[in-house]
Coordinates of C-alpha atoms and ligand atoms in Angstrom, one line a residue:
M1 CA 37.2 -68.9 42.1
S2 CA 37.9 -65.8 41.3
G3 CA 35.4 -63.0 43.2
S4 CA 33.2 -64.1 46.0
H5 CA 30.0 -65.2 43.3
A6 CA 29.3 -68.9 43.9
A7 CA 27.1 -70.1 40.8
K8 CA 23.7 -71.0 41.4
P9 CA 23.1 -74.3 42.2
G10 CA 22.6 -76.9 39.6
K11 CA 23.6 -75.1 36.7
A12 CA 27.0 -76.0 35.4
Q13 CA 29.7 -72.9 34.8
P14 CA 29.8 -71.8 30.9
A15 CA 32.0 -73.3 28.6
A16 CA 33.2 -70.4 26.8
P17 CA 30.3 -69.9 24.2
S18 CA 31.2 -72.0 20.4
K19 CA 30.4 -70.2 17.5
G20 CA 26.4 -70.7 16.4
K21 CA 26.1 -71.4 20.7
P22 CA 25.4 -67.8 22.1
F23 CA 25.2 -67.5 25.7
D24 CA 21.3 -67.1 26.2
A25 CA 22.3 -65.1 29.2
V26 CA 22.9 -61.6 27.4
M27 CA 19.3 -60.6 26.3
G28 CA 18.0 -61.7 23.5
T29 CA 16.9 -57.9 22.4
Y30 CA 19.4 -58.6 18.9
A31 CA 19.2 -60.6 16.2
R32 CA 22.7 -60.7 15.8
Q33 CA 24.8 -61.8 13.1
D34 CA 26.9 -64.6 14.4
I35 CA 30.6 -63.1 13.8
V36 CA 32.7 -62.5 16.8
F37 CA 35.3 -59.3 16.7
A38 CA 38.7 -59.7 19.0
R39 CA 40.7 -56.6 17.5
G40 CA 39.9 -53.4 14.4
E41 CA 42.6 -51.9 12.8
G42 CA 41.6 -48.8 10.5
S43 CA 38.9 -49.6 8.6
W44 CA 39.5 -53.5 9.0
L45 CA 38.1 -56.1 11.5
Y46 CA 39.1 -59.3 12.6
T47 CA 37.4 -62.3 14.1
T48 CA 38.1 -64.2 17.1
S49 CA 38.8 -67.9 14.3
G50 CA 41.1 -65.4 12.4
D51 CA 38.3 -63.5 9.4
K52 CA 39.6 -60.5 7.8
Y53 CA 36.2 -58.1 7.1
L54 CA 36.6 -54.5 5.3
D55 CA 34.2 -52.3 8.1
F56 CA 31.3 -50.3 6.3
G57 CA 29.0 -50.0 8.5
S58 CA 31.6 -48.2 11.5
G59 CA 29.5 -49.5 14.4
V60 CA 26.2 -47.6 12.5
A61 CA 28.5 -44.5 12.0
V62 CA 30.2 -44.6 15.0
N63 CA 33.9 -45.4 14.2
A64 CA 34.2 -42.5 12.3
L65 CA 37.8 -43.0 12.3
G66 CA 38.0 -46.7 12.1
H67 CA 39.8 -49.1 14.8
A68 CA 41.9 -48.2 17.0
H69 CA 43.5 -44.8 15.3
P70 CA 46.5 -44.2 17.0
R71 CA 45.6 -39.9 18.3
L72 CA 42.5 -42.0 20.3
I73 CA 44.1 -44.4 22.1
A74 CA 46.6 -42.1 23.1
A75 CA 43.9 -39.4 24.5
L76 CA 42.3 -42.6 26.4
T77 CA 45.5 -43.9 27.7
A78 CA 46.5 -40.6 28.8
Q79 CA 43.5 -39.7 30.9
A80 CA 42.9 -43.3 32.4
N81 CA 46.3 -42.8 33.9
K82 CA 45.1 -39.9 35.2
L83 CA 41.3 -39.5 35.8
W84 CA 38.5 -41.6 34.9
H85 CA 34.9 -40.2 37.1
T86 CA 34.3 -37.6 39.4
S87 CA 29.9 -36.8 38.6
N88 CA 29.0 -33.3 37.9
L89 CA 28.9 -32.1 41.4
Y90 CA 32.2 -31.0 40.6
R91 CA 33.8 -28.8 38.0
V92 CA 34.3 -31.4 34.5
E93 CA 37.9 -29.4 33.5
G94 CA 37.4 -31.9 30.0
Q95 CA 33.3 -30.4 29.8
E96 CA 34.5 -26.5 29.8
V97 CA 37.3 -27.4 27.3
L98 CA 35.1 -29.4 25.3
A99 CA 31.8 -27.6 25.6
E100 CA 33.7 -24.4 24.8
R101 CA 35.4 -26.0 21.3
L102 CA 31.8 -27.0 20.0
T103 CA 30.3 -23.3 20.6
E104 CA 33.1 -21.8 18.8
L105 CA 32.5 -24.2 15.8
T106 CA 28.9 -24.3 15.3
F107 CA 25.4 -22.2 16.2
A108 CA 25.5 -23.5 19.8
D109 CA 26.3 -21.5 22.6
R110 CA 26.3 -24.3 25.1
V111 CA 26.3 -28.0 26.0
F112 CA 25.0 -30.2 27.5
F113 CA 26.5 -34.4 27.1
C114 CA 25.5 -37.0 27.7
N115 CA 26.2 -41.0 26.8
S116 CA 23.6 -41.7 24.5
G117 CA 22.3 -40.6 21.1
A118 CA 18.4 -41.2 22.5
E119 CA 19.4 -39.7 25.9
A120 CA 20.9 -36.2 23.7
C121 CA 17.1 -36.9 21.7
E122 CA 15.4 -37.0 25.2
G123 CA 16.8 -33.7 26.5
A124 CA 16.6 -32.2 23.1
I125 CA 12.9 -32.9 23.6
K126 CA 13.1 -30.9 27.4
I127 CA 14.9 -28.2 26.8
A128 CA 12.2 -27.5 23.6
R129 CA 9.4 -28.0 26.7
R130 CA 11.2 -26.3 29.2
Y131 CA 12.0 -22.8 26.9
Q132 CA 8.5 -22.5 25.9
Y133 CA 7.6 -22.9 29.6
V134 CA 10.2 -20.6 31.0
S135 CA 9.1 -18.2 28.1
G136 CA 5.6 -17.8 29.2
H137 CA 3.6 -20.3 26.8
P138 CA 3.7 -23.6 29.4
E139 CA 0.8 -24.9 27.1
R140 CA 3.0 -25.1 24.2
W141 CA 4.9 -28.6 24.8
R142 CA 4.1 -30.7 21.6
I143 CA 6.6 -31.6 19.2
I144 CA 5.6 -32.5 15.0
T145 CA 7.8 -35.3 13.8
F146 CA 8.2 -37.4 10.8
R147 CA 7.6 -40.9 9.9
G148 CA 10.3 -42.8 9.1
A149 CA 12.0 -41.4 11.7
F150 CA 14.5 -42.4 14.3
H151 CA 15.5 -40.7 17.7
G152 CA 16.0 -43.7 20.4
R153 CA 14.6 -46.5 22.8
T154 CA 13.6 -44.3 25.4
L155 CA 9.6 -44.5 26.2
T156 CA 9.5 -40.8 25.0
T157 CA 11.8 -40.7 22.5
L158 CA 9.8 -44.2 20.6
A159 CA 7.0 -41.8 20.8
A160 CA 8.9 -39.3 19.0
G161 CA 9.8 -41.1 16.3
G162 CA 6.2 -42.7 15.9
N163 CA 7.3 -46.3 14.7
E164 CA 4.9 -49.0 16.1
K165 CA 6.8 -51.9 15.3
Y166 CA 9.3 -50.7 18.4
L167 CA 6.4 -49.3 20.1
E168 CA 3.9 -52.4 20.7
G169 CA 4.2 -54.2 23.5
F170 CA 5.4 -51.1 25.8
G171 CA 1.8 -49.1 27.5
P172 CA 0.3 -46.0 26.6
E173 CA 2.7 -43.9 24.1
A174 CA 4.3 -40.9 25.1
D175 CA 1.7 -37.9 24.8
G176 CA 3.5 -34.6 23.2
F177 CA 4.4 -35.8 19.7
D178 CA 2.5 -35.0 16.3
H179 CA 3.7 -36.9 13.4
V180 CA 4.1 -35.5 10.0
A181 CA 4.4 -38.2 6.8
F182 CA 7.8 -37.2 5.9
G183 CA 8.3 -34.1 2.7
D184 CA 4.6 -33.1 3.7
H185 CA 5.1 -29.7 3.6
E186 CA 0.6 -29.2 3.7
A187 CA 0.3 -31.5 6.8
L188 CA 3.3 -30.0 8.4
E189 CA 1.5 -26.8 8.8
K190 CA -1.7 -27.7 9.4
A191 CA -0.1 -29.5 12.2
I192 CA 1.5 -25.9 13.5
G193 CA -1.0 -25.3 17.1
P194 CA -0.9 -23.1 19.7
E195 CA 0.2 -26.0 21.5
T196 CA 3.5 -27.4 19.5
A197 CA 7.0 -26.4 21.0
A198 CA 9.1 -27.4 18.4
I199 CA 9.7 -29.3 15.1
M200 CA 11.8 -31.9 15.7
I201 CA 14.3 -33.5 12.4
E202 CA 17.1 -35.8 11.3
P203 CA 18.3 -34.1 7.9
I204 CA 19.4 -37.3 6.8
Q205 CA 16.9 -40.0 8.0
G206 CA 19.6 -42.5 9.1
E207 CA 18.1 -46.0 10.0
G208 CA 14.9 -44.5 7.9
G209 CA 16.5 -45.9 4.8
V210 CA 19.5 -42.5 4.3
R211 CA 16.4 -39.9 3.4
Q212 CA 18.3 -36.6 3.4
V213 CA 15.8 -33.3 3.8
P214 CA 16.5 -31.6 0.4
P215 CA 18.2 -28.6 1.9
Q216 CA 15.6 -26.1 0.6
C217 CA 13.1 -27.8 3.3
L218 CA 15.6 -27.2 5.9
V219 CA 15.5 -23.5 5.2
G220 CA 11.5 -23.8 5.1
L221 CA 11.3 -25.3 8.7
R222 CA 13.2 -22.5 10.2
E223 CA 11.1 -20.3 8.5
L224 CA 8.7 -22.0 9.6
C225 CA 10.0 -22.1 12.8
D226 CA 10.7 -18.9 13.2
K227 CA 7.1 -17.3 11.9
H228 CA 5.3 -18.9 14.4
G229 CA 8.1 -18.9 17.6
L230 CA 8.7 -22.6 17.8
L231 CA 12.4 -24.4 18.4
L232 CA 14.0 -25.6 15.7
V233 CA 15.6 -29.2 16.2
L234 CA 17.8 -30.5 14.8
D235 CA 18.5 -34.8 15.4
E236 CA 22.4 -34.9 14.2
V237 CA 23.1 -38.1 16.0
Q238 CA 23.8 -39.4 13.3
T239 CA 24.9 -37.0 10.6
G240 CA 27.0 -35.2 12.9
V241 CA 30.8 -35.6 13.5
G242 CA 31.7 -35.1 9.9
R243 CA 29.8 -37.5 8.4
T244 CA 28.2 -35.7 5.3
G245 CA 31.1 -34.1 4.6
K246 CA 30.3 -30.7 6.5
L247 CA 30.6 -30.7 10.8
F248 CA 27.4 -31.1 10.7
A249 CA 24.5 -31.6 7.6
H250 CA 22.1 -28.3 7.8
E251 CA 25.6 -26.5 7.4
W252 CA 24.7 -28.1 3.5
A253 CA 21.5 -26.1 3.8
G254 CA 22.8 -23.0 5.3
I255 CA 20.7 -22.8 8.2
T256 CA 21.5 -22.8 12.2
P257 CA 18.8 -25.1 14.8
D258 CA 18.2 -24.0 18.0
V259 CA 18.4 -27.4 19.5
M260 CA 20.9 -29.9 18.2
A261 CA 21.5 -33.6 19.1
V262 CA 24.5 -34.9 18.6
A263 CA 26.2 -38.5 19.3
K264 CA 27.8 -41.7 17.4
G265 CA 30.7 -40.7 15.7
L266 CA 31.3 -37.8 18.7
G267 CA 33.1 -40.5 20.6
G268 CA 34.5 -42.7 17.9
G269 CA 33.9 -45.6 19.8
F270 CA 33.8 -44.5 23.4
P271 CA 30.1 -44.0 25.0
V272 CA 29.3 -40.1 24.0
G273 CA 26.4 -37.9 23.8
A274 CA 25.7 -33.7 24.1
I275 CA 22.8 -31.6 23.0
L276 CA 23.9 -28.0 22.0
A277 CA 21.6 -25.1 22.3
T278 CA 22.2 -21.0 21.3
A279 CA 21.7 -19.4 24.9
E280 CA 18.3 -18.1 24.4
A281 CA 16.7 -22.6 23.5
A282 CA 18.9 -22.9 26.5
K283 CA 17.9 -20.7 29.3
G284 CA 15.0 -22.4 30.6
M285 CA 18.3 -24.9 32.0
T286 CA 18.3 -24.0 35.3
A287 CA 20.6 -26.0 38.3
G288 CA 18.3 -28.7 39.2
T289 CA 16.6 -29.0 35.2
H290 CA 18.7 -32.0 34.2
G291 CA 21.0 -34.0 34.9
S292 CA 23.7 -36.9 34.0
T293 CA 25.0 -39.0 36.6
F294 CA 28.2 -40.5 33.6
G295 CA 28.0 -37.1 30.8
G296 CA 30.6 -35.8 30.0
N297 CA 33.1 -37.8 31.9
P298 CA 36.8 -37.4 31.8
L299 CA 37.3 -40.5 29.7
A300 CA 34.6 -39.5 27.3
M301 CA 35.9 -36.1 26.6
S302 CA 39.2 -36.5 26.6
V303 CA 38.6 -38.7 23.4
A304 CA 35.6 -37.0 22.4
G305 CA 38.1 -33.9 21.5
A306 CA 40.7 -35.4 20.0
V307 CA 38.3 -36.8 17.4
L308 CA 37.5 -32.8 16.8
D309 CA 40.9 -32.9 17.1
V310 CA 41.3 -35.6 13.8
V311 CA 37.7 -34.0 12.2
T312 CA 38.8 -30.4 12.3
E313 CA 42.1 -30.0 11.1
S314 CA 42.1 -28.4 8.1
G315 CA 41.9 -30.9 4.7
F316 CA 40.2 -33.2 6.3
L317 CA 36.0 -32.7 5.4
D318 CA 37.6 -31.9 1.9
D319 CA 38.8 -35.2 1.5
V320 CA 35.8 -36.7 3.2
R321 CA 34.1 -35.1 0.3
T322 CA 36.5 -36.3 -2.7
R323 CA 36.1 -39.9 -0.7
T324 CA 32.5 -38.9 -1.1
L325 CA 32.8 -38.4 -4.8
R326 CA 34.7 -41.7 -5.4
L327 CA 32.5 -44.3 -3.4
K328 CA 29.1 -42.4 -5.3
Q329 CA 30.2 -42.6 -8.4
G330 CA 31.1 -46.7 -7.5
L331 CA 27.5 -46.8 -6.2
A332 CA 26.4 -45.1 -9.1
S333 CA 27.9 -47.9 -11.9
L334 CA 26.7 -50.5 -9.4
K335 CA 23.7 -49.2 -9.8
D336 CA 24.0 -49.1 -13.5
Q337 CA 25.5 -52.9 -13.7
F338 CA 22.6 -54.2 -11.4
P339 CA 19.8 -52.1 -13.4
D340 CA 17.5 -55.0 -11.5
I341 CA 17.8 -55.1 -7.8
V342 CA 19.5 -51.4 -7.5
E343 CA 16.5 -48.7 -7.4
E344 CA 18.7 -45.2 -6.8
V345 CA 22.1 -44.4 -4.7
R346 CA 21.4 -42.0 -2.2
G347 CA 22.8 -39.9 0.6
E348 CA 25.7 -37.7 1.7
G349 CA 29.0 -37.2 2.7
L350 CA 29.8 -41.4 3.5
L351 CA 26.2 -41.8 4.8
C352 CA 25.0 -43.6 1.7
G353 CA 21.8 -45.8 1.1
L354 CA 21.8 -48.6 -2.0
K355 CA 17.1 -48.0 -1.2
M356 CA 16.7 -51.8 -3.2
K357 CA 14.1 -52.8 -5.1
A358 CA 10.9 -53.6 -3.8
R359 CA 11.9 -57.7 -4.9
V360 CA 15.3 -57.7 -2.8
Q361 CA 15.2 -57.2 1.1
P362 CA 18.1 -55.8 2.0
A363 CA 19.3 -58.0 4.9
D364 CA 20.3 -61.1 1.8
V365 CA 21.9 -57.5 1.1
V366 CA 23.9 -58.0 4.4
K367 CA 24.3 -61.0 4.2
A368 CA 25.9 -61.4 0.5
A369 CA 28.0 -59.5 1.6
N370 CA 29.3 -61.0 4.7
A371 CA 30.4 -63.5 2.2
E372 CA 32.4 -61.2 1.1
K373 CA 33.5 -59.9 4.1
L374 CA 32.5 -56.9 3.7
L375 CA 30.3 -55.5 6.6
L376 CA 27.6 -53.0 5.7
V377 CA 24.5 -52.1 7.8
G378 CA 20.2 -52.0 6.9
A379 CA 18.5 -49.3 6.9
G380 CA 14.1 -48.7 6.9
D381 CA 12.3 -48.0 3.4
N382 CA 14.3 -51.0 1.4
T383 CA 17.6 -49.8 2.1
V384 CA 21.3 -50.6 3.1
R385 CA 23.0 -48.5 4.7
I386 CA 27.1 -47.9 3.4
L387 CA 29.2 -45.7 6.0
P388 CA 33.1 -46.7 5.9
P389 CA 35.0 -44.5 8.4
L390 CA 35.5 -41.0 7.6
N391 CA 38.9 -41.6 6.8
V392 CA 38.7 -44.3 4.8
T393 CA 41.9 -45.1 2.1
D394 CA 41.1 -44.8 -1.5
A395 CA 42.0 -48.5 -2.0
D396 CA 40.4 -49.9 0.5
L397 CA 37.5 -47.6 -1.1
S398 CA 37.7 -49.1 -4.4
E399 CA 37.6 -52.7 -2.3
G400 CA 34.5 -52.6 -0.3
V401 CA 32.5 -51.5 -4.3
E402 CA 34.7 -53.9 -5.2
R403 CA 33.3 -56.2 -2.7
L404 CA 30.0 -55.1 -2.6
S405 CA 29.5 -55.4 -6.8
R406 CA 30.4 -58.9 -5.4
A407 CA 27.6 -59.3 -3.1
L408 CA 24.8 -57.6 -5.3
S409 CA 25.9 -60.6 -8.2
R410 CA 25.3 -63.2 -5.1
V411 CA 21.7 -61.7 -4.7
S412 CA 21.2 -61.5 -8.2
K413 CA 22.0 -65.5 -8.8
T414 CA 19.8 -66.3 -6.1
L415 CA 17.0 -64.0 -7.3
S416 CA 16.9 -65.3 -11.3
Ligands
PLP501 C1 21.4 -43.9 16.0 C2 20.6 -43.0 16.6 C3 19.5 -41.9 18.5 C4 19.8 -43.5 19.3 O1 20.7 -43.0 19.5 P1 21.8 -44.1 20.6 O2 22.4 -44.2 21.3 O3 21.2 -45.7 20.4 O4 20.5 -44.3 21.7 C5 18.5 -41.2 17.6 N1 18.9 -40.4 16.8 C6 19.4 -41.0 15.2 C7 19.2 -40.1 14.7 C8 20.0 -42.1 15.6 O5 20.5 -42.6 14.0

């Protein structure tokens, strides 16, 4: 027997999980599809049973450069041969280099590294509250957020998102968030009070259904924050690192936030998150105010550095925008082809959505796409997300649109 763990008495040794009978040992928090992938390459995933899927979900906007990108593998293995982890008790060279690059590329002067999107959002909330505290406004600690938002699954980020379904059964909702209807300017102005510290928003609601904040509204939010002494906190966990055709989505609006949460695409599949802030916004984040054991670990830093190398190469984002046009044209033609089931094409860059007519369930579209060996991701507001890798080839893009067309035919047949 390997290891020193004796099997629990009365329990048989588990056999390999068979199709349709996954192990029960994994907590049942996900409604998973019964597909097991063994390996990936570019935009393609290969199952243990030999099937081949076109991946237009990218692990929910994480595999920004597809699967098994040679430069990411090289960066990870080179680092793996040198050093994995030291903790944040010591200087971590990779953090210093990556933070420097991120500050050169963005509005930010300071970066904190963490491991996930929820952690990045939670940290962003802490930074906003702390900023007001050290600015002589300890009473300003509330944050305005928006209906349909998603900021993560910690107790505080759940409260920030305010989705009743996710909050149920987990005790009193964490205080400190005032939820405003998406796009309701009047309600937003009214929600600002003497206790407001910040406004927190996704430039495009991802989980919420690819709902884009119009650029002029982001400009308005920036002005509102400046007028009231609030911080503008952007959650670019899903929209960041080239996903919308700019390095960060707020660049489309020509504004800058005070604080920004980043994760998903940053590590191209390696878990890493970051909180970016101006020096002013981060002025309260002194030694001891925040921390993470794993955050900014050398492996994560090396891979994130390689992702940034590729995404910031001259022409890369231009190519993302060209691919976007092709994809959007394809999706628009699908809307014309299936007017009874497709309501609207949404999104910016390769964060696209098809809002379906009320009688169509996004889950059924995802299932029909699976049957065509195409992976998509469901979302709120009756929407299906289309999130190919940023470096998807033209051929794969066309193939994806074709498969989606066949998937919509399937859905259409079940309705008539
Ligand atoms: C996915 C997501 C999060 C949460 O990220 P995790 O890594 O799952 O914790 C937060 N905000 C946005 C906008 C996201 O899309």
